[in-house]
């Protein structure tokens, strides 16, 4: 089937396009079809959830398949989770990964992800920004399926939800939901959610998922025990995206004890909190100067809960708003 709906949403979600091609969909109207996957530039920008959602809307309108979101979501790769993809894969457990993805979604416009614990159950809920939009159902299906696909790909044990809860009434294609989630599916419920056992959130992520850019690999050479102030600053820049950045985390990263690290900072006449602020301030200036990253994306990379918190911190650091800083950097005075 040829997709003729125009798609102009920025960077193309490569893995999603691959899945469409494998499913027999002609995506030539959305992107030039390379002769092979290797023809795609490896350094091309990674698309995020909003780009995937725009593409989904075009696909849904062109195919008319009400269950297209299930098909696509089960084939999506972590890089379609946007900036949350790598931090999620680097997390120690499924629960940590889901919380990082949820925090990223809160900072971006669009649907939100909420995690709740109810007794022995862990609920992962999708809260749509526009629940009555024409493409809301396939988009929610895609988001639920992609979260489950992430968990199944990166946990070391089989992952089977207790059930899936959906707001829609039971449709004619209801069996496709059961096939996609491989668990009981309840229709006409108050929320759209995957319900896991509480213990599922403690499942460890496989080693290949944890070897992100800020996580030393299993074969790394031990760091020298003497950590200089420059080492501490470098570690803080690598770990700045952690919401609860702590002295203990930096000490582990540098392979020194907390007491040793504390002594080094005192000897240098500085403190941990001051260095954290310095690292985040420097990174914020770099992100605002070098690219077109949104404030929400920058806030996520710096470990803030929302863009407003980042806005207030940046104004405290520099006396300028992020927007004013970006404009001044783009048009320096003669």
GROMACS .gro file of C-alpha atoms in nm:
model
  334
    1UNK     CA    1   0.000   0.000   0.000
    2UNK     CA    2   0.138   0.342  -0.092
    3UNK     CA    3   0.126   0.618   0.168
    4UNK     CA    4   0.057   0.949  -0.002
    5UNK     CA    5  -0.004   1.170   0.301
    6UNK     CA    6   0.265   1.442   0.317
    7UNK     CA    7   0.504   1.411   0.609
    8UNK     CA    8   0.700   1.718   0.718
    9UNK     CA    9   0.783   1.662   1.084
   10UNK     CA   10   1.159   1.696   1.094
   11UNK     CA   11   1.397   1.401   1.134
   12UNK     CA   12   1.251   1.077   1.006
   13UNK     CA   13   1.205   0.788   1.251
   14UNK     CA   14   1.432   0.542   1.072
   15UNK     CA   15   1.331   0.225   1.256
   16UNK     CA   16   0.963   0.301   1.217
   17UNK     CA   17   1.010   0.350   0.844
   18UNK     CA   18   1.196   0.019   0.829
   19UNK     CA   19   0.905  -0.153   1.003
   20UNK     CA   20   0.662  -0.007   0.750
   21UNK     CA   21   0.872  -0.129   0.460
   22UNK     CA   22   0.893  -0.477   0.612
   23UNK     CA   23   0.515  -0.477   0.651
   24UNK     CA   24   0.465  -0.411   0.282
   25UNK     CA   25   0.388  -0.038   0.304
   26UNK     CA   26   0.532   0.192   0.038
   27UNK     CA   27   0.687   0.484   0.226
   28UNK     CA   28   0.847   0.648  -0.076
   29UNK     CA   29   0.617   0.947  -0.030
   30UNK     CA   30   0.754   0.998   0.321
   31UNK     CA   31   1.125   0.941   0.260
   32UNK     CA   32   1.349   0.830  -0.026
   33UNK     CA   33   1.369   0.451  -0.010
   34UNK     CA   34   1.733   0.347   0.016
   35UNK     CA   35   1.854   0.029  -0.145
   36UNK     CA   36   1.938  -0.114   0.196
   37UNK     CA   37   1.934  -0.017   0.559
   38UNK     CA   38   2.303   0.065   0.541
   39UNK     CA   39   2.225   0.346   0.298
   40UNK     CA   40   2.067   0.543   0.579
   41UNK     CA   41   2.317   0.789   0.728
   42UNK     CA   42   2.414   0.662   1.071
   43UNK     CA   43   2.472   1.014   1.194
   44UNK     CA   44   2.126   1.136   1.094
   45UNK     CA   45   1.927   1.305   1.370
   46UNK     CA   46   1.725   1.071   1.586
   47UNK     CA   47   1.353   1.128   1.574
   48UNK     CA   48   1.155   1.159   1.893
   49UNK     CA   49   0.801   1.071   2.000
   50UNK     CA   50   0.647   1.376   1.831
   51UNK     CA   51   0.795   1.287   1.493
   52UNK     CA   52   0.680   0.928   1.534
   53UNK     CA   53   0.332   1.052   1.622
   54UNK     CA   54   0.316   1.273   1.310
   55UNK     CA   55   0.424   0.983   1.094
   56UNK     CA   56   0.169   0.756   1.261
   57UNK     CA   57  -0.106   1.006   1.179
   58UNK     CA   58  -0.005   1.003   0.811
   59UNK     CA   59   0.009   0.623   0.808
   60UNK     CA   60  -0.326   0.588   0.985
   61UNK     CA   61  -0.502   0.825   0.747
   62UNK     CA   62  -0.354   0.651   0.444
   63UNK     CA   63  -0.414   0.290   0.550
   64UNK     CA   64  -0.739   0.321   0.743
   65UNK     CA   65  -0.615   0.033   0.960
   66UNK     CA   66  -0.754   0.100   1.311
   67UNK     CA   67  -0.495  -0.134   1.468
   68UNK     CA   68  -0.189   0.010   1.290
   69UNK     CA   69  -0.062   0.150   1.621
   70UNK     CA   70  -0.032  -0.202   1.765
   71UNK     CA   71   0.166  -0.323   1.466
   72UNK     CA   72   0.402  -0.026   1.469
   73UNK     CA   73   0.446  -0.009   1.846
   74UNK     CA   74   0.558  -0.370   1.870
   75UNK     CA   75   0.834  -0.297   1.616
   76UNK     CA   76   0.961   0.035   1.747
   77UNK     CA   77   1.318   0.070   1.873
   78UNK     CA   78   1.442   0.263   2.179
   79UNK     CA   79   1.582   0.551   1.974
   80UNK     CA   80   1.221   0.648   1.898
   81UNK     CA   81   1.186   0.732   2.267
   82UNK     CA   82   1.384   1.045   2.190
   83UNK     CA   83   1.641   1.173   2.439
   84UNK     CA   84   1.499   0.933   2.700
   85UNK     CA   85   1.609   0.629   2.499
   86UNK     CA   86   1.973   0.608   2.608
   87UNK     CA   87   1.914   0.706   2.974
   88UNK     CA   88   1.636   0.448   2.990
   89UNK     CA   89   1.857   0.173   2.848
   90UNK     CA   90   2.134   0.270   3.091
   91UNK     CA   91   1.906   0.231   3.393
   92UNK     CA   92   1.960  -0.057   3.636
   93UNK     CA   93   1.599  -0.181   3.625
   94UNK     CA   94   1.278  -0.167   3.426
   95UNK     CA   95   1.119   0.059   3.687
   96UNK     CA   96   1.403   0.311   3.660
   97UNK     CA   97   1.382   0.304   3.281
   98UNK     CA   98   1.006   0.366   3.282
   99UNK     CA   99   1.042   0.652   3.530
  100UNK     CA  100   1.303   0.817   3.308
  101UNK     CA  101   1.080   0.783   3.003
  102UNK     CA  102   0.786   0.925   3.201
  103UNK     CA  103   0.994   1.224   3.317
  104UNK     CA  104   1.097   1.294   2.960
  105UNK     CA  105   0.733   1.282   2.845
  106UNK     CA  106   0.630   1.528   3.117
  107UNK     CA  107   0.883   1.777   2.983
  108UNK     CA  108   0.759   1.745   2.626
  109UNK     CA  109   0.426   1.846   2.479
  110UNK     CA  110   0.194   1.559   2.403
  111UNK     CA  111   0.079   1.249   2.588
  112UNK     CA  112   0.203   1.187   2.942
  113UNK     CA  113   0.305   0.860   3.107
  114UNK     CA  114   0.216   0.802   3.471
  115UNK     CA  115   0.347   0.521   3.693
  116UNK     CA  116   0.141   0.412   3.992
  117UNK     CA  117   0.163   0.129   4.240
  118UNK     CA  118  -0.156  -0.027   4.369
  119UNK     CA  119  -0.084  -0.310   4.608
  120UNK     CA  120   0.105  -0.578   4.417
  121UNK     CA  121   0.030  -0.411   4.083
  122UNK     CA  122   0.231  -0.150   3.890
  123UNK     CA  123   0.027   0.061   3.648
  124UNK     CA  124   0.185   0.234   3.347
  125UNK     CA  125  -0.082   0.474   3.223
  126UNK     CA  126  -0.099   0.684   2.906
  127UNK     CA  127  -0.271   1.019   2.960
  128UNK     CA  128  -0.344   1.157   2.611
  129UNK     CA  129  -0.313   1.531   2.553
  130UNK     CA  130  -0.606   1.519   2.309
  131UNK     CA  131  -0.813   1.211   2.397
  132UNK     CA  132  -1.076   1.283   2.130
  133UNK     CA  133  -0.836   1.347   1.841
  134UNK     CA  134  -0.892   1.123   1.536
  135UNK     CA  135  -0.551   0.959   1.574
  136UNK     CA  136  -0.561   0.931   1.954
  137UNK     CA  137  -0.641   0.559   1.963
  138UNK     CA  138  -0.363   0.435   1.727
  139UNK     CA  139  -0.120   0.673   1.899
  140UNK     CA  140  -0.204   0.536   2.245
  141UNK     CA  141  -0.186   0.180   2.112
  142UNK     CA  142   0.158   0.254   1.967
  143UNK     CA  143   0.282   0.408   2.292
  144UNK     CA  144   0.160   0.119   2.508
  145UNK     CA  145   0.302  -0.141   2.269
  146UNK     CA  146   0.637   0.035   2.238
  147UNK     CA  147   0.680   0.049   2.617
  148UNK     CA  148   0.606  -0.323   2.640
  149UNK     CA  149   0.842  -0.393   2.348
  150UNK     CA  150   1.116  -0.197   2.529
  151UNK     CA  151   1.064  -0.402   2.844
  152UNK     CA  152   1.067  -0.732   2.658
  153UNK     CA  153   1.379  -0.640   2.464
  154UNK     CA  154   1.590  -0.519   2.754
  155UNK     CA  155   1.491  -0.726   3.056
  156UNK     CA  156   1.668  -1.053   3.117
  157UNK     CA  157   1.347  -1.248   3.182
  158UNK     CA  158   1.019  -1.293   2.991
  159UNK     CA  159   0.788  -1.000   3.058
  160UNK     CA  160   0.414  -1.069   3.065
  161UNK     CA  161   0.171  -0.799   3.185
  162UNK     CA  162  -0.108  -0.900   3.420
  163UNK     CA  163  -0.352  -0.726   3.186
  164UNK     CA  164  -0.406  -0.423   2.964
  165UNK     CA  165  -0.678  -0.167   3.036
  166UNK     CA  166  -0.828   0.036   2.747
  167UNK     CA  167  -1.084   0.317   2.745
  168UNK     CA  168  -1.246   0.216   2.418
  169UNK     CA  169  -1.535  -0.027   2.392
  170UNK     CA  170  -1.454  -0.369   2.255
  171UNK     CA  171  -1.394  -0.326   1.879
  172UNK     CA  172  -1.435  -0.582   1.602
  173UNK     CA  173  -1.055  -0.622   1.589
  174UNK     CA  174  -1.025  -0.691   1.964
  175UNK     CA  175  -0.825  -1.011   1.908
  176UNK     CA  176  -0.541  -0.808   1.761
  177UNK     CA  177  -0.499  -0.644   2.103
  178UNK     CA  178  -0.473  -0.982   2.273
  179UNK     CA  179  -0.217  -1.097   2.017
  180UNK     CA  180  -0.009  -0.779   2.051
  181UNK     CA  181   0.004  -0.771   2.432
  182UNK     CA  182  -0.015  -1.148   2.494
  183UNK     CA  183  -0.226  -1.099   2.807
  184UNK     CA  184  -0.591  -1.035   2.901
  185UNK     CA  185  -0.727  -0.706   2.761
  186UNK     CA  186  -1.017  -0.522   2.925
  187UNK     CA  187  -1.220  -0.270   2.726
  188UNK     CA  188  -1.438   0.017   2.846
  189UNK     CA  189  -1.204   0.092   3.138
  190UNK     CA  190  -1.140   0.439   3.289
  191UNK     CA  191  -0.775   0.449   3.172
  192UNK     CA  192  -0.537   0.328   2.904
  193UNK     CA  193  -0.272   0.132   3.091
  194UNK     CA  194  -0.047  -0.172   3.105
  195UNK     CA  195  -0.065  -0.342   3.444
  196UNK     CA  196   0.249  -0.527   3.553
  197UNK     CA  197   0.320  -0.718   3.867
  198UNK     CA  198   0.502  -0.494   4.112
  199UNK     CA  199   0.805  -0.723   4.102
  200UNK     CA  200   0.836  -0.670   3.726
  201UNK     CA  201   0.966  -0.316   3.787
  202UNK     CA  202   1.266  -0.464   3.968
  203UNK     CA  203   1.370  -0.671   3.665
  204UNK     CA  204   1.729  -0.593   3.574
  205UNK     CA  205   1.812  -0.458   3.231
  206UNK     CA  206   2.054  -0.666   3.028
  207UNK     CA  207   2.419  -0.560   3.021
  208UNK     CA  208   2.410  -0.457   2.656
  209UNK     CA  209   2.132  -0.213   2.740
  210UNK     CA  210   2.320  -0.063   3.034
  211UNK     CA  211   2.638   0.014   2.843
  212UNK     CA  212   2.532   0.370   2.758
  213UNK     CA  213   2.777   0.654   2.699
  214UNK     CA  214   2.786   0.756   3.066
  215UNK     CA  215   2.813   0.402   3.202
  216UNK     CA  216   3.156   0.233   3.215
  217UNK     CA  217   3.158  -0.100   3.036
  218UNK     CA  218   3.243  -0.425   3.210
  219UNK     CA  219   3.587  -0.423   3.050
  220UNK     CA  220   3.686  -0.066   3.140
  221UNK     CA  221   4.016  -0.016   3.314
  222UNK     CA  222   3.986   0.095   3.677
  223UNK     CA  223   4.018   0.467   3.726
  224UNK     CA  224   4.305   0.590   3.938
  225UNK     CA  225   4.201   0.642   4.298
  226UNK     CA  226   4.322   1.003   4.293
  227UNK     CA  227   4.034   1.204   4.144
  228UNK     CA  228   4.126   1.561   4.052
  229UNK     CA  229   3.881   1.850   4.049
  230UNK     CA  230   3.876   1.828   3.669
  231UNK     CA  231   3.778   1.460   3.700
  232UNK     CA  232   3.491   1.557   3.928
  233UNK     CA  233   3.374   1.826   3.687
  234UNK     CA  234   3.387   1.581   3.394
  235UNK     CA  235   3.189   1.323   3.593
  236UNK     CA  236   2.924   1.579   3.686
  237UNK     CA  237   2.879   1.675   3.321
  238UNK     CA  238   2.829   1.309   3.230
  239UNK     CA  239   2.584   1.250   3.514
  240UNK     CA  240   2.401   1.585   3.498
  241UNK     CA  241   2.083   1.426   3.362
  242UNK     CA  242   2.031   1.227   3.682
  243UNK     CA  243   1.736   1.375   3.868
  244UNK     CA  244   1.883   1.293   4.211
  245UNK     CA  245   2.251   1.355   4.143
  246UNK     CA  246   2.443   1.271   4.459
  247UNK     CA  247   2.793   1.269   4.600
  248UNK     CA  248   2.766   0.890   4.626
  249UNK     CA  249   2.686   0.858   4.253
  250UNK     CA  250   2.986   1.068   4.153
  251UNK     CA  251   3.212   0.874   4.392
  252UNK     CA  252   3.101   0.546   4.234
  253UNK     CA  253   3.162   0.689   3.888
  254UNK     CA  254   3.516   0.789   3.988
  255UNK     CA  255   3.588   0.469   4.181
  256UNK     CA  256   3.667   0.653   4.504
  257UNK     CA  257   3.498   0.654   4.843
  258UNK     CA  258   3.254   0.930   4.939
  259UNK     CA  259   3.484   1.033   5.224
  260UNK     CA  260   3.783   1.066   4.988
  261UNK     CA  261   3.580   1.269   4.740
  262UNK     CA  262   3.450   1.495   5.016
  263UNK     CA  263   3.804   1.559   5.138
  264UNK     CA  264   3.920   1.648   4.785
  265UNK     CA  265   3.641   1.902   4.746
  266UNK     CA  266   3.714   2.059   5.085
  267UNK     CA  267   4.085   2.081   5.001
  268UNK     CA  268   3.995   2.256   4.675
  269UNK     CA  269   3.780   2.508   4.865
  270UNK     CA  270   3.454   2.413   4.698
  271UNK     CA  271   3.146   2.201   4.763
  272UNK     CA  272   2.948   1.936   4.581
  273UNK     CA  273   2.636   2.148   4.530
  274UNK     CA  274   2.836   2.438   4.385
  275UNK     CA  275   3.005   2.206   4.135
  276UNK     CA  276   2.669   2.056   4.035
  277UNK     CA  277   2.533   2.403   3.964
  278UNK     CA  278   2.847   2.490   3.768
  279UNK     CA  279   2.823   2.174   3.554
  280UNK     CA  280   2.457   2.226   3.474
  281UNK     CA  281   2.509   2.595   3.401
  282UNK     CA  282   2.794   2.522   3.159
  283UNK     CA  283   2.599   2.245   2.985
  284UNK     CA  284   2.291   2.466   2.956
  285UNK     CA  285   2.493   2.739   2.787
  286UNK     CA  286   2.643   2.484   2.548
  287UNK     CA  287   2.306   2.332   2.456
  288UNK     CA  288   2.147   2.674   2.401
  289UNK     CA  289   2.436   2.790   2.186
  290UNK     CA  290   2.506   2.481   1.975
  291UNK     CA  291   2.164   2.364   1.860
  292UNK     CA  292   1.791   2.402   1.834
  293UNK     CA  293   1.712   2.173   2.129
  294UNK     CA  294   1.385   2.268   2.298
  295UNK     CA  295   1.379   2.390   2.658
  296UNK     CA  296   1.204   2.070   2.758
  297UNK     CA  297   1.481   1.857   2.607
  298UNK     CA  298   1.750   2.067   2.774
  299UNK     CA  299   1.568   2.043   3.107
  300UNK     CA  300   1.559   1.663   3.073
  301UNK     CA  301   1.930   1.646   2.993
  302UNK     CA  302   2.007   1.853   3.301
  303UNK     CA  303   1.790   1.652   3.540
  304UNK     CA  304   1.508   1.904   3.597
  305UNK     CA  305   1.149   1.796   3.655
  306UNK     CA  306   1.000   2.058   3.424
  307UNK     CA  307   1.098   2.338   3.189
  308UNK     CA  308   0.991   2.607   3.441
  309UNK     CA  309   1.241   2.478   3.698
  310UNK     CA  310   1.516   2.498   3.437
  311UNK     CA  311   1.400   2.848   3.337
  312UNK     CA  312   1.425   2.974   3.697
  313UNK     CA  313   1.764   2.809   3.755
  314UNK     CA  314   1.910   2.951   3.435
  315UNK     CA  315   1.792   3.299   3.520
  316UNK     CA  316   1.952   3.264   3.864
  317UNK     CA  317   2.279   3.150   3.703
  318UNK     CA  318   2.305   3.411   3.430
  319UNK     CA  319   2.050   3.686   3.492
  320UNK     CA  320   1.901   3.602   3.150
  321UNK     CA  321   1.620   3.385   3.025
  322UNK     CA  322   1.720   3.083   2.812
  323UNK     CA  323   1.553   3.246   2.510
  324UNK     CA  324   1.743   3.573   2.555
  325UNK     CA  325   2.068   3.380   2.598
  326UNK     CA  326   2.008   3.178   2.280
  327UNK     CA  327   1.925   3.492   2.079
  328UNK     CA  328   2.233   3.674   2.212
  329UNK     CA  329   2.452   3.377   2.121
  330UNK     CA  330   2.306   3.364   1.769
  331UNK     CA  331   2.350   3.740   1.712
  332UNK     CA  332   2.650   3.861   1.909
  333UNK     CA  333   2.700   4.240   1.915
  334UNK     CA  334   2.945   4.378   1.659
   0.00000   0.00000   0.00000
